[in-house]
Short mmCIF file of C-alpha atoms in Angstrom, two decimals:
data_model
loop_
_atom_site.label_atom_id
_atom_site.label_comp_id
_atom_site.label_asym_id
_atom_site.label_seq_id
_atom_site.Cartn_x
_atom_site.Cartn_y
_atom_site.Cartn_z
CA PHE N 164 0.79 18.22 -5.47
CA GLY N 165 4.48 17.93 -5.14
CA SER N 166 7.28 19.79 -3.31
CA ARG N 167 10.90 19.23 -3.48
CA LEU N 168 13.90 19.83 -1.42
CA ARG N 169 16.86 20.47 -3.84
CA LYS N 170 20.38 19.09 -2.99
CA GLY N 171 22.23 21.76 -0.84
CA SER N 172 19.00 23.74 -0.07
CA THR N 173 17.27 24.09 3.38
CA GLU N 174 13.89 24.84 2.01
CA TRP N 175 11.11 23.04 0.17
CA THR N 176 9.77 24.46 -3.18
CA ALA N 177 6.23 25.81 -3.28
CA PRO N 178 3.85 22.88 -3.93
CA ARG N 179 3.10 22.35 -7.60
CA ARG N 180 0.23 20.45 -9.06
CA ILE N 181 1.13 17.07 -10.61
CA ALA N 182 -2.09 15.45 -11.35
CA HIS N 183 -5.52 16.42 -11.40
CA ASP N 184 -8.98 15.45 -13.01
CA PRO N 185 -11.30 18.18 -13.81
CA PHE N 186 -14.47 15.96 -13.14
CA HIS N 187 -13.39 13.71 -10.17
CA SER N 188 -11.54 13.72 -7.01
CA VAL N 189 -7.93 12.26 -6.91
CA GLY N 190 -5.80 11.03 -3.94
CA ASN N 191 -3.87 8.23 -2.44
CA ALA N 192 -0.56 9.38 -4.14
CA VAL N 193 2.26 6.94 -4.29
CA VAL N 194 5.54 8.23 -5.68
CA TRP N 195 8.34 5.47 -6.43
CA GLN N 196 11.55 5.60 -8.16
CA ALA N 197 12.26 2.38 -10.18
CA PRO N 198 15.94 0.88 -10.38
CA ASP N 199 16.18 2.50 -14.00
CA GLY N 200 15.58 5.87 -12.71
CA LEU N 201 12.04 6.23 -13.99
CA VAL N 202 9.76 7.94 -11.33
CA TRP N 203 6.28 6.47 -11.14
CA LEU N 204 3.26 8.28 -9.74
CA PHE N 205 0.29 5.91 -8.84
CA TYR N 206 -2.97 7.53 -7.59
CA VAL N 207 -6.54 6.97 -7.20
CA VAL N 208 -9.38 8.68 -9.24
CA ARG N 209 -12.75 8.43 -7.49
CA TYR N 210 -15.79 8.63 -9.94
CA GLY N 211 -18.35 8.79 -7.42
CA ASP N 212 -19.13 9.50 -3.79
CA VAL N 213 -17.59 6.34 -2.35
CA TRP N 214 -14.28 4.24 -2.66
CA SER N 215 -16.03 1.57 -4.57
CA THR N 216 -16.28 3.99 -7.74
CA SER N 217 -12.39 4.43 -7.89
CA ARG N 218 -9.84 3.53 -10.34
CA VAL N 219 -5.98 3.60 -10.37
CA ALA N 220 -4.16 6.04 -12.72
CA ALA N 221 -0.47 6.45 -13.30
CA LYS N 222 2.06 9.13 -14.58
CA VAL N 223 5.74 8.77 -15.08
CA SER N 224 8.68 11.15 -15.14
CA SER N 225 12.00 10.48 -16.87
CA ASP N 226 13.68 13.82 -15.66
CA ALA N 227 13.70 13.47 -11.89
CA CYS N 228 10.25 14.90 -11.54
CA GLU N 229 10.73 18.07 -13.35
CA THR N 230 8.09 17.02 -15.97
CA TRP N 231 5.46 14.29 -16.22
CA SER N 232 3.71 12.20 -18.70
CA ASP N 233 0.06 12.23 -19.28
CA ALA N 234 -2.15 10.10 -16.97
CA SER N 235 -3.11 6.60 -18.02
CA LEU N 236 -5.57 4.40 -16.17
CA LEU N 237 -3.93 1.04 -15.00
CA VAL N 238 -7.16 -0.75 -14.09
CA LEU N 239 -10.58 -0.10 -15.39
CA GLU N 240 -12.49 -2.18 -12.82
CA PRO N 241 -14.62 0.00 -10.47
CA GLY N 242 -13.44 -0.16 -6.88
CA THR N 243 -9.75 -0.48 -7.46
CA LEU N 244 -7.37 1.55 -5.35
CA VAL N 245 -3.74 1.91 -4.52
CA ARG N 246 -2.08 2.80 -1.23
CA ASN N 247 1.50 1.20 -0.93
CA ARG N 248 4.59 1.57 -3.20
CA PRO N 249 5.75 -1.27 -5.44
CA ILE N 250 8.73 -3.56 -4.49
CA VAL N 251 11.22 -4.96 -6.84
CA LEU N 252 11.36 -8.82 -6.99
CA SER N 253 14.41 -11.06 -7.29
CA ASP N 254 13.44 -11.75 -10.95
CA GLY N 255 13.36 -8.18 -11.91
CA ALA N 256 9.65 -7.63 -11.90
CA TYR N 257 7.89 -4.98 -9.90
CA LEU N 258 5.08 -5.74 -7.72
CA LEU N 259 2.48 -3.00 -7.16
CA PRO N 260 0.05 -3.51 -4.25
CA LEU N 261 -3.60 -2.75 -5.28
CA TYR N 262 -6.88 -3.78 -3.67
CA ARG N 263 -10.61 -3.73 -4.58
CA GLU N 264 -13.06 -2.20 -2.16
CA GLU N 265 -16.64 -3.16 -2.34
CA GLY N 266 -19.87 -1.70 -0.76
CA THR N 267 -21.44 1.82 -0.48
CA ASP N 268 -21.21 2.23 3.34
CA PRO N 269 -18.28 4.69 3.95
CA GLU N 270 -18.15 3.43 7.58
CA THR N 271 -17.48 -0.30 6.66
CA VAL N 272 -14.98 -2.07 4.56
CA GLY N 273 -17.11 -4.90 3.04
CA PRO N 274 -16.26 -8.56 3.30
CA GLY N 275 -15.92 -8.90 -0.46
CA SER N 276 -12.94 -6.31 -0.39
CA ARG N 277 -9.67 -8.03 -1.26
CA SER N 278 -6.05 -7.24 -1.83
CA PHE N 279 -4.17 -8.12 -5.12
CA PHE N 280 -1.14 -6.99 -7.05
CA LEU N 281 -0.09 -5.97 -10.41
CA ARG N 282 3.23 -7.51 -11.73
CA TYR N 283 5.25 -5.23 -14.24
CA ASP N 284 7.66 -6.74 -16.59
CA PRO N 285 10.13 -3.75 -17.25
CA LYS N 286 11.48 -5.34 -20.46
CA ALA N 287 8.10 -6.02 -21.99
CA LYS N 288 6.60 -3.05 -20.26
CA THR N 289 3.48 -4.86 -19.51
CA TRP N 290 1.28 -5.20 -16.45
CA ALA N 291 -0.45 -8.43 -15.19
CA ALA N 292 -2.92 -8.90 -12.48
CA THR N 293 -2.22 -11.54 -9.71
CA GLY N 294 -4.77 -13.66 -7.93
CA PRO N 295 -6.34 -11.94 -4.84
CA ILE N 296 -5.86 -12.33 -1.11
CA VAL N 297 -9.32 -13.52 0.26
CA SER N 298 -10.22 -13.46 3.83
CA PRO N 299 -13.63 -13.84 5.70
CA ARG N 300 -14.16 -10.26 6.57
CA GLY N 301 -12.24 -8.75 3.76
CA ASN N 302 -9.04 -6.90 3.45
CA ILE N 303 -7.36 -4.07 1.78
CA GLN N 304 -4.10 -2.01 1.36
CA PRO N 305 -1.41 -4.85 1.26
CA ALA N 306 2.06 -4.29 2.22
CA PRO N 307 4.43 -7.01 0.58
CA ALA N 308 7.91 -8.19 1.22
CA GLU N 309 9.91 -10.88 -0.45
CA LEU N 310 11.45 -13.29 1.98
CA ALA N 311 13.47 -15.44 -0.48
CA PRO N 312 13.43 -15.78 -4.29
CA GLY N 313 9.78 -16.29 -5.27
CA LYS N 314 8.60 -16.51 -1.52
CA LEU N 315 6.57 -13.62 -0.23
CA VAL N 316 4.51 -12.35 2.59
CA ALA N 317 1.88 -9.53 2.82
CA TYR N 318 0.27 -8.03 5.67
CA CYS N 319 -2.97 -6.18 4.97
CA ARG N 320 -5.57 -3.91 6.69
CA ARG N 321 -8.45 -5.69 7.95
CA GLY N 322 -12.05 -5.31 6.77
CA GLY N 323 -15.09 -4.63 8.88
CA ASP N 324 -16.10 -1.46 10.72
CA TYR N 325 -14.73 1.09 13.17
CA ARG N 326 -16.83 0.40 16.07
CA PRO N 327 -14.89 0.48 19.50
CA GLU N 328 -15.99 -2.97 20.46
CA THR N 329 -15.00 -4.65 17.25
CA VAL N 330 -11.72 -6.78 17.73
CA GLY N 331 -9.66 -6.97 14.56
CA HIS N 332 -6.17 -8.11 13.53
CA ILE N 333 -3.73 -7.54 10.51
CA ILE N 334 -4.51 -9.98 7.85
CA ARG N 335 -1.35 -12.05 6.83
CA ALA N 336 -0.92 -13.99 3.60
CA GLU N 337 1.76 -15.84 1.85
CA SER N 338 3.02 -16.54 -1.93
CA SER N 339 5.33 -19.08 -3.23
CA ASP N 340 5.21 -18.18 -6.82
CA GLY N 341 6.59 -14.61 -7.06
CA GLY N 342 3.19 -13.06 -5.99
CA ARG N 343 1.05 -14.68 -8.73
CA THR N 344 -1.15 -16.56 -6.43
CA TRP N 345 -1.71 -16.00 -2.56
CA SER N 346 -2.83 -18.11 0.35
CA GLU N 347 -6.19 -17.32 2.23
CA GLY N 348 -5.72 -14.18 4.62
CA ARG N 349 -5.73 -15.12 8.11
CA ASP N 350 -5.65 -12.99 11.37
CA SER N 351 -1.99 -12.31 12.33
CA ALA N 352 -0.83 -11.73 15.92
CA PHE N 353 -0.93 -7.97 15.52
CA PRO N 354 -4.01 -6.01 16.27
CA ASN N 355 -5.55 -3.62 13.59
CA PRO N 356 -8.28 -0.93 14.06
CA ASN N 357 -9.15 -0.86 10.49
CA ALA N 358 -6.03 1.25 9.60
CA ALA N 359 -3.16 1.10 7.08
CA VAL N 360 -0.06 -0.71 7.82
CA ASP N 361 3.40 -0.79 6.17
CA LEU N 362 6.12 -3.40 5.86
CA LEU N 363 9.87 -2.96 4.77
CA LYS N 364 12.57 -5.32 4.32
CA THR N 365 15.90 -3.70 5.21
CA ARG N 366 19.36 -4.20 3.59
CA LYS N 367 20.37 -6.29 6.79
CA GLU N 368 17.41 -8.85 6.04
CA ASN N 369 15.29 -7.56 8.82
CA LEU N 370 11.51 -6.91 8.47
CA LEU N 371 9.96 -3.86 9.85
CA LEU N 372 6.15 -3.57 10.41
CA VAL N 373 4.64 -0.34 11.08
CA PHE N 374 1.07 -0.43 12.58
CA ASN N 375 -1.31 0.91 15.19
CA ASP N 376 -0.94 -1.46 18.15
CA SER N 377 -4.60 -1.30 18.90
CA THR N 378 -8.01 -3.10 17.86
CA ASN N 379 -10.00 0.02 17.76
CA ARG N 380 -7.95 3.24 17.83
CA ARG N 381 -5.21 4.62 15.47
CA THR N 382 -2.93 5.16 18.36
CA PRO N 383 0.00 4.26 19.33
CA LEU N 384 1.96 4.13 16.11
CA THR N 385 4.21 1.19 16.68
CA VAL N 386 7.25 -0.49 14.89
CA ALA N 387 7.92 -4.29 15.02
CA LEU N 388 11.14 -5.86 14.13
CA SER N 389 11.65 -9.38 12.93
CA PRO N 390 15.37 -10.43 12.73
CA ASP N 391 14.41 -13.81 11.12
CA LEU N 392 12.23 -12.91 8.10
CA ASP N 393 8.86 -13.18 9.81
CA ARG N 394 9.34 -16.21 11.85
CA THR N 395 9.50 -14.18 15.20
CA TRP N 396 8.79 -10.55 16.08
CA PRO N 397 10.75 -9.99 19.50
CA VAL N 398 11.09 -6.16 19.23
CA ARG N 399 8.17 -3.80 19.44
CA ARG N 400 8.41 -0.10 19.95
CA ASP N 401 5.92 2.76 20.01
CA ILE N 402 7.03 5.70 17.68
CA VAL N 403 4.20 7.90 18.92
CA ALA N 404 1.49 7.45 21.43
CA GLY N 405 -1.20 9.42 23.32
CA GLU N 406 -4.39 11.07 22.19
CA GLY N 407 -4.77 11.68 18.40
CA ASP N 408 -4.96 9.76 15.17
CA PHE N 409 -1.60 8.22 13.97
CA GLY N 410 -2.83 6.18 11.11
CA TYR N 411 -1.29 5.76 7.61
CA PRO N 412 2.38 5.36 8.16
#
């Protein structure tokens, strides 16, 4: 469903259905406007009872989301999901973060789960899959940023379980070829309770990492700032804290 706040209005419109499947559940919607004005909607279609049965579909709008195209499946391989929006690279390509989730246990992200990306060429209108981010316990839901032309970093949600005694960290990986291949994912200095993270590069060349600053709870929700493009992270502030679940920034 989508709702809009029109310019000059103070009220959101009533929610309107944008995408649905008569036979399967849909979710994890990601809406993003490309530099050419085209609006993309990426979402997950789950074909079974667990996430490892999912595929990723997409719709586009060329009239500011008034109308939408038919849906198209981007990836046919089971277990493929989307969570974060694309970024535009220095060479003009779009980089869409995706991940493959393995296993049938809803309380565990399997060790074979891994992040990867689709690169989109807006001139040729073609998608190409990149190499994966592999880590010992698995990782999903990558959040990338381009630090310099062709040089990228990605922070990912860790794999594993949700048990209180489990100690886990955000997984970090690098690419030096525009996101086509990635280093092995390694534990970063940031804790992660098996929850989503987000990474933003500002116009002033700062990085913002949004995450749950805990190894086993989705609280607090914290923002860390790097003024030197991922070399140091001297600033860390809680946005919200206390009892509750503040996951999925």
